[in-house]
PDB file of C-alpha atoms in Angstrom:
ATOM      1  CA  UNK A   1      -0.404  -0.502   0.214  1.00 58.00           C
ATOM      2  CA  UNK A   2       1.282   3.846  -0.863  1.00 59.00           C
ATOM      3  CA  UNK A   3       2.132   5.679   2.252  1.00 80.00           C
ATOM      4  CA  UNK A   4       2.551   9.380   2.124  1.00 89.00           C
ATOM      5  CA  UNK A   5       4.827  11.355   5.064  1.00 91.00           C
ATOM      6  CA  UNK A   6       3.424  14.706   6.409  1.00 94.00           C
ATOM      7  CA  UNK A   7       5.262  17.419   9.683  1.00 95.00           C
ATOM      8  CA  UNK A   8       3.350  15.998  12.724  1.00 94.00           C
ATOM      9  CA  UNK A   9       2.959  19.796  14.076  1.00 96.00           C
ATOM     10  CA  UNK A  10       2.675  22.987  11.797  1.00 97.00           C
ATOM     11  CA  UNK A  11       1.811  26.785  12.782  1.00 96.00           C
ATOM     12  CA  UNK A  12       0.636  29.465  11.265  1.00 95.00           C
ATOM     13  CA  UNK A  13       0.079  33.377  11.502  1.00 95.00           C
ATOM     14  CA  UNK A  14      -3.516  33.790  11.280  1.00 96.00           C
ATOM     15  CA  UNK A  15      -5.001  35.901   7.774  1.00 95.00           C
ATOM     16  CA  UNK A  16      -1.862  34.663   6.100  1.00 95.00           C
ATOM     17  CA  UNK A  17      -1.365  31.922   4.013  1.00 95.00           C
ATOM     18  CA  UNK A  18      -0.139  28.142   5.080  1.00 97.00           C
ATOM     19  CA  UNK A  19       2.249  25.244   2.516  1.00 97.00           C
ATOM     20  CA  UNK A  20       1.264  22.052   3.900  1.00 97.00           C
ATOM     21  CA  UNK A  21       4.237  19.854   2.475  1.00 96.00           C
ATOM     22  CA  UNK A  22       3.009  15.783   1.960  1.00 95.00           C
ATOM     23  CA  UNK A  23       5.276  13.081   0.520  1.00 94.00           C
ATOM     24  CA  UNK A  24       4.257  10.747  -1.396  1.00 90.00           C
ATOM     25  CA  UNK A  25       7.457   8.798  -3.253  1.00 89.00           C
ATOM     26  CA  UNK A  26       5.835   5.472  -4.125  1.00 85.00           C
ATOM     27  CA  UNK A  27       2.281   6.364  -5.503  1.00 88.00           C
ATOM     28  CA  UNK A  28       0.881   4.977  -8.597  1.00 84.00           C
ATOM     29  CA  UNK A  29      -1.186   5.682 -11.747  1.00 85.00           C
ATOM     30  CA  UNK A  30      -4.513   5.570 -10.101  1.00 82.00           C
ATOM     31  CA  UNK A  31      -3.978   7.582  -7.287  1.00 85.00           C
ATOM     32  CA  UNK A  32      -5.547   9.717  -6.382  1.00 88.00           C
ATOM     33  CA  UNK A  33      -4.632  12.432  -4.074  1.00 91.00           C
ATOM     34  CA  UNK A  34      -6.703  13.172  -1.108  1.00 91.00           C
ATOM     35  CA  UNK A  35      -6.713  16.181   2.063  1.00 94.00           C
ATOM     36  CA  UNK A  36      -8.967  15.185   4.987  1.00 94.00           C
ATOM     37  CA  UNK A  37      -8.288  17.784   8.314  1.00 96.00           C
ATOM     38  CA  UNK A  38     -10.413  16.105  11.477  1.00 94.00           C
ATOM     39  CA  UNK A  39     -12.237  19.148  13.861  1.00 91.00           C
ATOM     40  CA  UNK A  40     -11.805  17.980  17.580  1.00 85.00           C
ATOM     41  CA  UNK A  41     -14.089  16.077  18.376  1.00 83.00           C
ATOM     42  CA  UNK A  42     -15.707  15.986  14.640  1.00 87.00           C
ATOM     43  CA  UNK A  43     -15.208  13.173  12.321  1.00 90.00           C
ATOM     44  CA  UNK A  44     -12.620  13.826   8.900  1.00 92.00           C
ATOM     45  CA  UNK A  45     -13.832  16.652   6.461  1.00 93.00           C
ATOM     46  CA  UNK A  46     -13.203  16.398   2.850  1.00 92.00           C
ATOM     47  CA  UNK A  47     -11.262  19.630   1.330  1.00 95.00           C
ATOM     48  CA  UNK A  48      -9.914  18.427  -1.596  1.00 94.00           C
ATOM     49  CA  UNK A  49      -8.343  16.046  -3.901  1.00 92.00           C
ATOM     50  CA  UNK A  50      -6.925  15.435  -6.684  1.00 92.00           C
ATOM     51  CA  UNK A  51      -5.087  13.605  -9.678  1.00 90.00           C
ATOM     52  CA  UNK A  52      -2.303  14.774 -11.691  1.00 91.00           C
ATOM     53  CA  UNK A  53      -3.010  18.902 -11.717  1.00 90.00           C
ATOM     54  CA  UNK A  54      -3.005  21.403  -9.967  1.00 92.00           C
ATOM     55  CA  UNK A  55      -6.904  22.088  -7.774  1.00 93.00           C
ATOM     56  CA  UNK A  56      -8.729  24.758  -6.173  1.00 93.00           C
ATOM     57  CA  UNK A  57     -11.675  24.989  -5.077  1.00 91.00           C
ATOM     58  CA  UNK A  58     -13.227  27.279  -1.888  1.00 89.00           C
ATOM     59  CA  UNK A  59     -11.359  25.671   0.833  1.00 89.00           C
ATOM     60  CA  UNK A  60      -8.074  25.534  -0.634  1.00 95.00           C
ATOM     61  CA  UNK A  61      -6.056  24.658  -3.705  1.00 97.00           C
ATOM     62  CA  UNK A  62      -3.717  21.638  -3.771  1.00 97.00           C
ATOM     63  CA  UNK A  63      -0.510  21.555  -6.139  1.00 97.00           C
ATOM     64  CA  UNK A  64       0.697  17.916  -7.273  1.00 96.00           C
ATOM     65  CA  UNK A  65       4.866  18.206  -8.351  1.00 95.00           C
ATOM     66  CA  UNK A  66       4.979  16.824 -11.702  1.00 94.00           C
ATOM     67  CA  UNK A  67       6.885  13.795 -11.102  1.00 94.00           C
ATOM     68  CA  UNK A  68       3.803  13.495  -8.184  1.00 94.00           C
ATOM     69  CA  UNK A  69       6.478  12.040  -5.239  1.00 94.00           C
ATOM     70  CA  UNK A  70       4.435  14.855  -3.869  1.00 95.00           C
ATOM     71  CA  UNK A  71       1.716  16.969  -3.167  1.00 96.00           C
ATOM     72  CA  UNK A  72       1.216  20.925  -1.425  1.00 97.00           C
ATOM     73  CA  UNK A  73      -2.351  21.321   0.066  1.00 97.00           C
ATOM     74  CA  UNK A  74      -2.699  25.554   0.196  1.00 97.00           C
ATOM     75  CA  UNK A  75      -4.751  27.396   2.928  1.00 97.00           C
ATOM     76  CA  UNK A  76      -4.799  30.971   1.706  1.00 94.00           C
ATOM     77  CA  UNK A  77      -5.958  32.177   4.518  1.00 94.00           C
ATOM     78  CA  UNK A  78      -6.623  30.414   7.511  1.00 95.00           C
ATOM     79  CA  UNK A  79      -8.361  31.512  10.247  1.00 95.00           C
ATOM     80  CA  UNK A  80      -8.589  30.212  14.495  1.00 95.00           C
ATOM     81  CA  UNK A  81     -11.124  27.681  12.472  1.00 94.00           C
ATOM     82  CA  UNK A  82      -8.198  26.123  10.131  1.00 96.00           C
ATOM     83  CA  UNK A  83      -7.354  24.507  13.456  1.00 96.00           C
ATOM     84  CA  UNK A  84      -7.366  20.950  12.345  1.00 96.00           C
ATOM     85  CA  UNK A  85      -5.435  18.053  12.306  1.00 95.00           C
ATOM     86  CA  UNK A  86      -4.483  17.513   7.382  1.00 96.00           C
ATOM     87  CA  UNK A  87      -4.657  14.270   6.304  1.00 93.00           C
ATOM     88  CA  UNK A  88      -3.247  13.942   3.601  1.00 92.00           C
ATOM     89  CA  UNK A  89      -4.597  10.137   1.743  1.00 89.00           C
ATOM     90  CA  UNK A  90      -3.362   7.805  -1.864  1.00 86.00           C
ATOM     91  CA  UNK A  91      -6.779   6.598  -2.408  1.00 81.00           C
ATOM     92  CA  UNK A  92      -6.344   3.806  -5.047  1.00 73.00           C
ATOM     93  CA  UNK A  93      -8.677   2.798  -7.854  1.00 68.00           C
ATOM     94  CA  UNK A  94      -7.390   0.566  -9.916  1.00 68.00           C
ATOM     95  CA  UNK A  95      -8.997  -2.792  -8.009  1.00 64.00           C
ATOM     96  CA  UNK A  96      -8.646  -1.418  -4.001  1.00 62.00           C
ATOM     97  CA  UNK A  97      -9.876   1.120  -4.074  1.00 61.00           C
ATOM     98  CA  UNK A  98      -8.359   1.801   0.088  1.00 66.00           C
ATOM     99  CA  UNK A  99      -8.370   4.793   2.060  1.00 71.00           C
ATOM    100  CA  UNK A 100      -4.371   4.508   3.640  1.00 73.00           C
ATOM    101  CA  UNK A 101      -4.903   7.605   5.688  1.00 78.00           C
ATOM    102  CA  UNK A 102      -1.485   8.699   7.218  1.00 76.00           C
ATOM    103  CA  UNK A 103      -0.438  10.536  10.646  1.00 81.00           C
ATOM    104  CA  UNK A 104      -1.222  13.661   9.493  1.00 92.00           C
ATOM    105  CA  UNK A 105      -0.069  17.510   9.968  1.00 96.00           C
ATOM    106  CA  UNK A 106      -1.808  18.825  13.132  1.00 95.00           C
ATOM    107  CA  UNK A 107      -1.364  22.654  12.437  1.00 97.00           C
ATOM    108  CA  UNK A 108      -2.257  25.441  14.866  1.00 97.00           C
ATOM    109  CA  UNK A 109      -3.037  28.905  13.835  1.00 96.00           C
ATOM    110  CA  UNK A 110      -2.080  31.477  16.154  1.00 95.00           C
ATOM    111  CA  UNK A 111      -4.645  34.522  16.397  1.00 92.00           C
TER     112      UNK A 111
ATOM    113  CA  UNK B   1     -29.752  16.804   3.163  1.00 67.00           C
ATOM    114  CA  UNK B   2     -28.927  14.841   6.097  1.00 81.00           C
ATOM    115  CA  UNK B   3     -25.365  14.051   7.285  1.00 93.00           C
ATOM    116  CA  UNK B   4     -24.456  11.331   7.406  1.00 96.00           C
ATOM    117  CA  UNK B   5     -25.243   9.942  11.534  1.00 96.00           C
ATOM    118  CA  UNK B   6     -23.810   6.816  14.349  1.00 97.00           C
ATOM    119  CA  UNK B   7     -25.657   5.032  17.067  1.00 97.00           C
ATOM    120  CA  UNK B   8     -25.269   4.828  19.889  1.00 97.00           C
ATOM    121  CA  UNK B   9     -22.973   7.982  20.523  1.00 96.00           C
ATOM    122  CA  UNK B  10     -21.481   6.987  22.888  1.00 96.00           C
ATOM    123  CA  UNK B  11     -20.879   2.606  24.830  1.00 96.00           C
ATOM    124  CA  UNK B  12     -18.737   0.928  27.116  1.00 97.00           C
ATOM    125  CA  UNK B  13     -18.708  -2.334  27.000  1.00 97.00           C
ATOM    126  CA  UNK B  14     -16.258  -5.295  28.842  1.00 97.00           C
ATOM    127  CA  UNK B  15     -14.247  -7.146  28.187  1.00 97.00           C
ATOM    128  CA  UNK B  16     -15.659 -10.793  25.757  1.00 97.00           C
ATOM    129  CA  UNK B  17     -18.650  -8.798  25.324  1.00 98.00           C
ATOM    130  CA  UNK B  18     -20.123  -8.659  21.087  1.00 97.00           C
ATOM    131  CA  UNK B  19     -21.128  -4.947  20.575  1.00 98.00           C
ATOM    132  CA  UNK B  20     -23.293  -3.031  16.923  1.00 98.00           C
ATOM    133  CA  UNK B  21     -22.452   0.416  15.483  1.00 98.00           C
ATOM    134  CA  UNK B  22     -25.232   1.858  13.479  1.00 98.00           C
ATOM    135  CA  UNK B  23     -24.711   3.572  10.806  1.00 98.00           C
ATOM    136  CA  UNK B  24     -27.509   5.316   8.631  1.00 97.00           C
ATOM    137  CA  UNK B  25     -25.530   7.880   4.745  1.00 97.00           C
ATOM    138  CA  UNK B  26     -26.564  10.981   3.434  1.00 96.00           C
ATOM    139  CA  UNK B  27     -29.749  10.363   0.671  1.00 94.00           C
ATOM    140  CA  UNK B  28     -28.004   8.357  -2.159  1.00 92.00           C
ATOM    141  CA  UNK B  29     -25.149   7.569  -1.179  1.00 92.00           C
ATOM    142  CA  UNK B  30     -24.529   3.489  -1.645  1.00 92.00           C
ATOM    143  CA  UNK B  31     -20.288   3.685  -0.679  1.00 92.00           C
ATOM    144  CA  UNK B  32     -20.831   2.760   3.521  1.00 94.00           C
ATOM    145  CA  UNK B  33     -17.044   2.477   4.720  1.00 93.00           C
ATOM    146  CA  UNK B  34     -15.923   1.912   8.213  1.00 96.00           C
ATOM    147  CA  UNK B  35     -13.115   3.261  10.479  1.00 94.00           C
ATOM    148  CA  UNK B  36     -11.170   2.581  13.590  1.00 96.00           C
ATOM    149  CA  UNK B  37      -9.645   5.638  15.715  1.00 94.00           C
ATOM    150  CA  UNK B  38      -7.106   4.836  18.296  1.00 92.00           C
ATOM    151  CA  UNK B  39      -4.373   7.565  19.929  1.00 87.00           C
ATOM    152  CA  UNK B  40      -1.530   4.949  18.715  1.00 82.00           C
ATOM    153  CA  UNK B  41      -2.314   4.023  15.452  1.00 82.00           C
ATOM    154  CA  UNK B  42      -4.353   6.770  13.733  1.00 84.00           C
ATOM    155  CA  UNK B  43      -7.315   6.227  11.052  1.00 87.00           C
ATOM    156  CA  UNK B  44      -7.559   2.733  10.418  1.00 89.00           C
ATOM    157  CA  UNK B  45      -9.579   1.410   6.978  1.00 89.00           C
ATOM    158  CA  UNK B  46     -12.202  -1.009   8.381  1.00 93.00           C
ATOM    159  CA  UNK B  47     -14.042  -2.736   4.963  1.00 90.00           C
ATOM    160  CA  UNK B  48     -16.374  -0.635   2.577  1.00 91.00           C
ATOM    161  CA  UNK B  49     -19.318  -1.951   1.351  1.00 93.00           C
ATOM    162  CA  UNK B  50     -20.678  -0.523  -1.614  1.00 91.00           C
ATOM    163  CA  UNK B  51     -24.948  -2.501  -3.273  1.00 90.00           C
ATOM    164  CA  UNK B  52     -24.585  -4.725  -0.664  1.00 93.00           C
ATOM    165  CA  UNK B  53     -21.215  -6.721  -1.296  1.00 93.00           C
ATOM    166  CA  UNK B  54     -18.416  -5.672   0.545  1.00 91.00           C
ATOM    167  CA  UNK B  55     -15.547  -4.630  -1.509  1.00 87.00           C
ATOM    168  CA  UNK B  56     -12.894  -3.803   0.420  1.00 84.00           C
ATOM    169  CA  UNK B  57     -11.350  -5.040   3.578  1.00 87.00           C
ATOM    170  CA  UNK B  58      -8.410  -3.832   5.710  1.00 87.00           C
ATOM    171  CA  UNK B  59      -6.043  -5.817   8.169  1.00 87.00           C
ATOM    172  CA  UNK B  60      -8.696  -6.261  10.703  1.00 93.00           C
ATOM    173  CA  UNK B  61      -9.413 -10.047  13.030  1.00 95.00           C
ATOM    174  CA  UNK B  62     -12.718 -11.815  11.785  1.00 95.00           C
ATOM    175  CA  UNK B  63     -14.293 -10.122  15.369  1.00 97.00           C
ATOM    176  CA  UNK B  64     -14.060  -7.848  13.465  1.00 97.00           C
ATOM    177  CA  UNK B  65     -17.293  -7.637  10.209  1.00 96.00           C
ATOM    178  CA  UNK B  66     -20.907  -6.220   9.351  1.00 96.00           C
ATOM    179  CA  UNK B  67     -23.385  -5.764   6.643  1.00 97.00           C
ATOM    180  CA  UNK B  68     -25.190  -3.753   4.638  1.00 97.00           C
ATOM    181  CA  UNK B  69     -28.349  -3.292   2.882  1.00 96.00           C
ATOM    182  CA  UNK B  70     -30.720  -2.531   0.668  1.00 95.00           C
ATOM    183  CA  UNK B  71     -31.791   1.049   2.249  1.00 94.00           C
ATOM    184  CA  UNK B  72     -27.208   1.593   1.992  1.00 95.00           C
ATOM    185  CA  UNK B  73     -28.024   1.888   6.320  1.00 97.00           C
ATOM    186  CA  UNK B  74     -24.297  -0.622   7.547  1.00 98.00           C
ATOM    187  CA  UNK B  75     -23.735  -2.162  10.195  1.00 98.00           C
ATOM    188  CA  UNK B  76     -20.530  -2.913  11.902  1.00 98.00           C
ATOM    189  CA  UNK B  77     -20.398  -5.726  14.830  1.00 98.00           C
ATOM    190  CA  UNK B  78     -17.377  -6.893  16.652  1.00 97.00           C
ATOM    191  CA  UNK B  79     -17.767  -9.906  18.780  1.00 96.00           C
ATOM    192  CA  UNK B  80     -15.538 -11.241  22.145  1.00 97.00           C
ATOM    193  CA  UNK B  81     -14.664  -7.057  22.538  1.00 97.00           C
ATOM    194  CA  UNK B  82     -10.506  -6.984  23.723  1.00 97.00           C
ATOM    195  CA  UNK B  83      -9.303  -3.788  25.784  1.00 96.00           C
ATOM    196  CA  UNK B  84      -7.348  -2.518  22.102  1.00 95.00           C
ATOM    197  CA  UNK B  85     -10.711  -1.997  20.820  1.00 97.00           C
ATOM    198  CA  UNK B  86     -11.412   1.097  22.855  1.00 97.00           C
ATOM    199  CA  UNK B  87     -11.116   3.940  19.760  1.00 97.00           C
ATOM    200  CA  UNK B  88     -13.947   6.269  17.680  1.00 96.00           C
ATOM    201  CA  UNK B  89     -14.782   4.449  15.250  1.00 97.00           C
ATOM    202  CA  UNK B  90     -16.288   6.319  12.165  1.00 97.00           C
ATOM    203  CA  UNK B  91     -18.356   6.089   9.101  1.00 96.00           C
ATOM    204  CA  UNK B  92     -18.030   6.976   5.608  1.00 94.00           C
ATOM    205  CA  UNK B  93     -20.373   7.426   3.107  1.00 94.00           C
ATOM    206  CA  UNK B  94     -20.056   8.477  -1.049  1.00 90.00           C
ATOM    207  CA  UNK B  95     -22.705   8.073  -4.100  1.00 86.00           C
ATOM    208  CA  UNK B  96     -20.087   5.890  -5.475  1.00 79.00           C
ATOM    209  CA  UNK B  97     -18.133   3.312  -4.457  1.00 68.00           C
ATOM    210  CA  UNK B  98     -15.493   5.764  -2.080  1.00 59.00           C
ATOM    211  CA  UNK B  99     -12.102   5.886  -4.548  1.00 60.00           C
ATOM    212  CA  UNK B 100     -12.634   9.214  -6.941  1.00 65.00           C
ATOM    213  CA  UNK B 101     -15.930  10.739  -5.053  1.00 77.00           C
ATOM    214  CA  UNK B 102     -14.721  12.788  -1.761  1.00 85.00           C
ATOM    215  CA  UNK B 103     -16.233  10.413   1.492  1.00 89.00           C
ATOM    216  CA  UNK B 104     -18.575  11.922   4.746  1.00 93.00           C
ATOM    217  CA  UNK B 105     -18.080  10.935   7.719  1.00 94.00           C
ATOM    218  CA  UNK B 106     -19.771  10.920  10.483  1.00 95.00           C
ATOM    219  CA  UNK B 107     -19.148  11.805  14.481  1.00 93.00           C
ATOM    220  CA  UNK B 108     -18.691   8.604  14.726  1.00 95.00           C
ATOM    221  CA  UNK B 109     -19.315   6.339  18.298  1.00 97.00           C
ATOM    222  CA  UNK B 110     -16.719   6.171  20.982  1.00 96.00           C
ATOM    223  CA  UNK B 111     -16.698   2.647  22.625  1.00 97.00           C
ATOM    224  CA  UNK B 112     -15.076   1.854  26.081  1.00 97.00           C
ATOM    225  CA  UNK B 113     -13.710  -1.414  26.999  1.00 97.00           C
ATOM    226  CA  UNK B 114     -13.262  -2.047  29.802  1.00 96.00           C
TER     227      UNK B 114
END
């Protein structure tokens, strides 16, 4: 199973952009890159996903390296409500369809 | 549209007992996945059901089982409970097999095994 590697924790100031990195050097061609976040005492919440091209939505942007071995979740203006654990996940769509969650990055937003 | 609901929200059992957890997906969603979350192991995939069939299974012992009904509601069962089964059990639904689609998670069931 493909694995992802993320920093354990990061800090950001409120209103500033945040770049959350993820390494997935064993990614295969059919793996989608998904990002979820989990706020305290809640279930995970979908943030964004992509395959090869960079993606944008109302919550964030996903920048995928050309070789797809790493990706970066970008929060354009961090708010206190963005404080959560962010998970980078590879989702195999060729057969197993399993979600493999890594340990995630705990993001702290400073007022 | 109502979100994913899980019942019960909290449960206390003793070792050796069995437990059944329930999950109601978002209306129209046909895929239901189950996860176990513990402080030590993080989020781990248990299994996924689609159209009443188990499509994928994680690396958990046979004591963990599940099923899905024709209305897409799902149950998971854990038999012969062990202390290490204490965890937050999360259910997630998606319209299709949860590969390309995003998953919507419920609030979880907190199981404590004494």
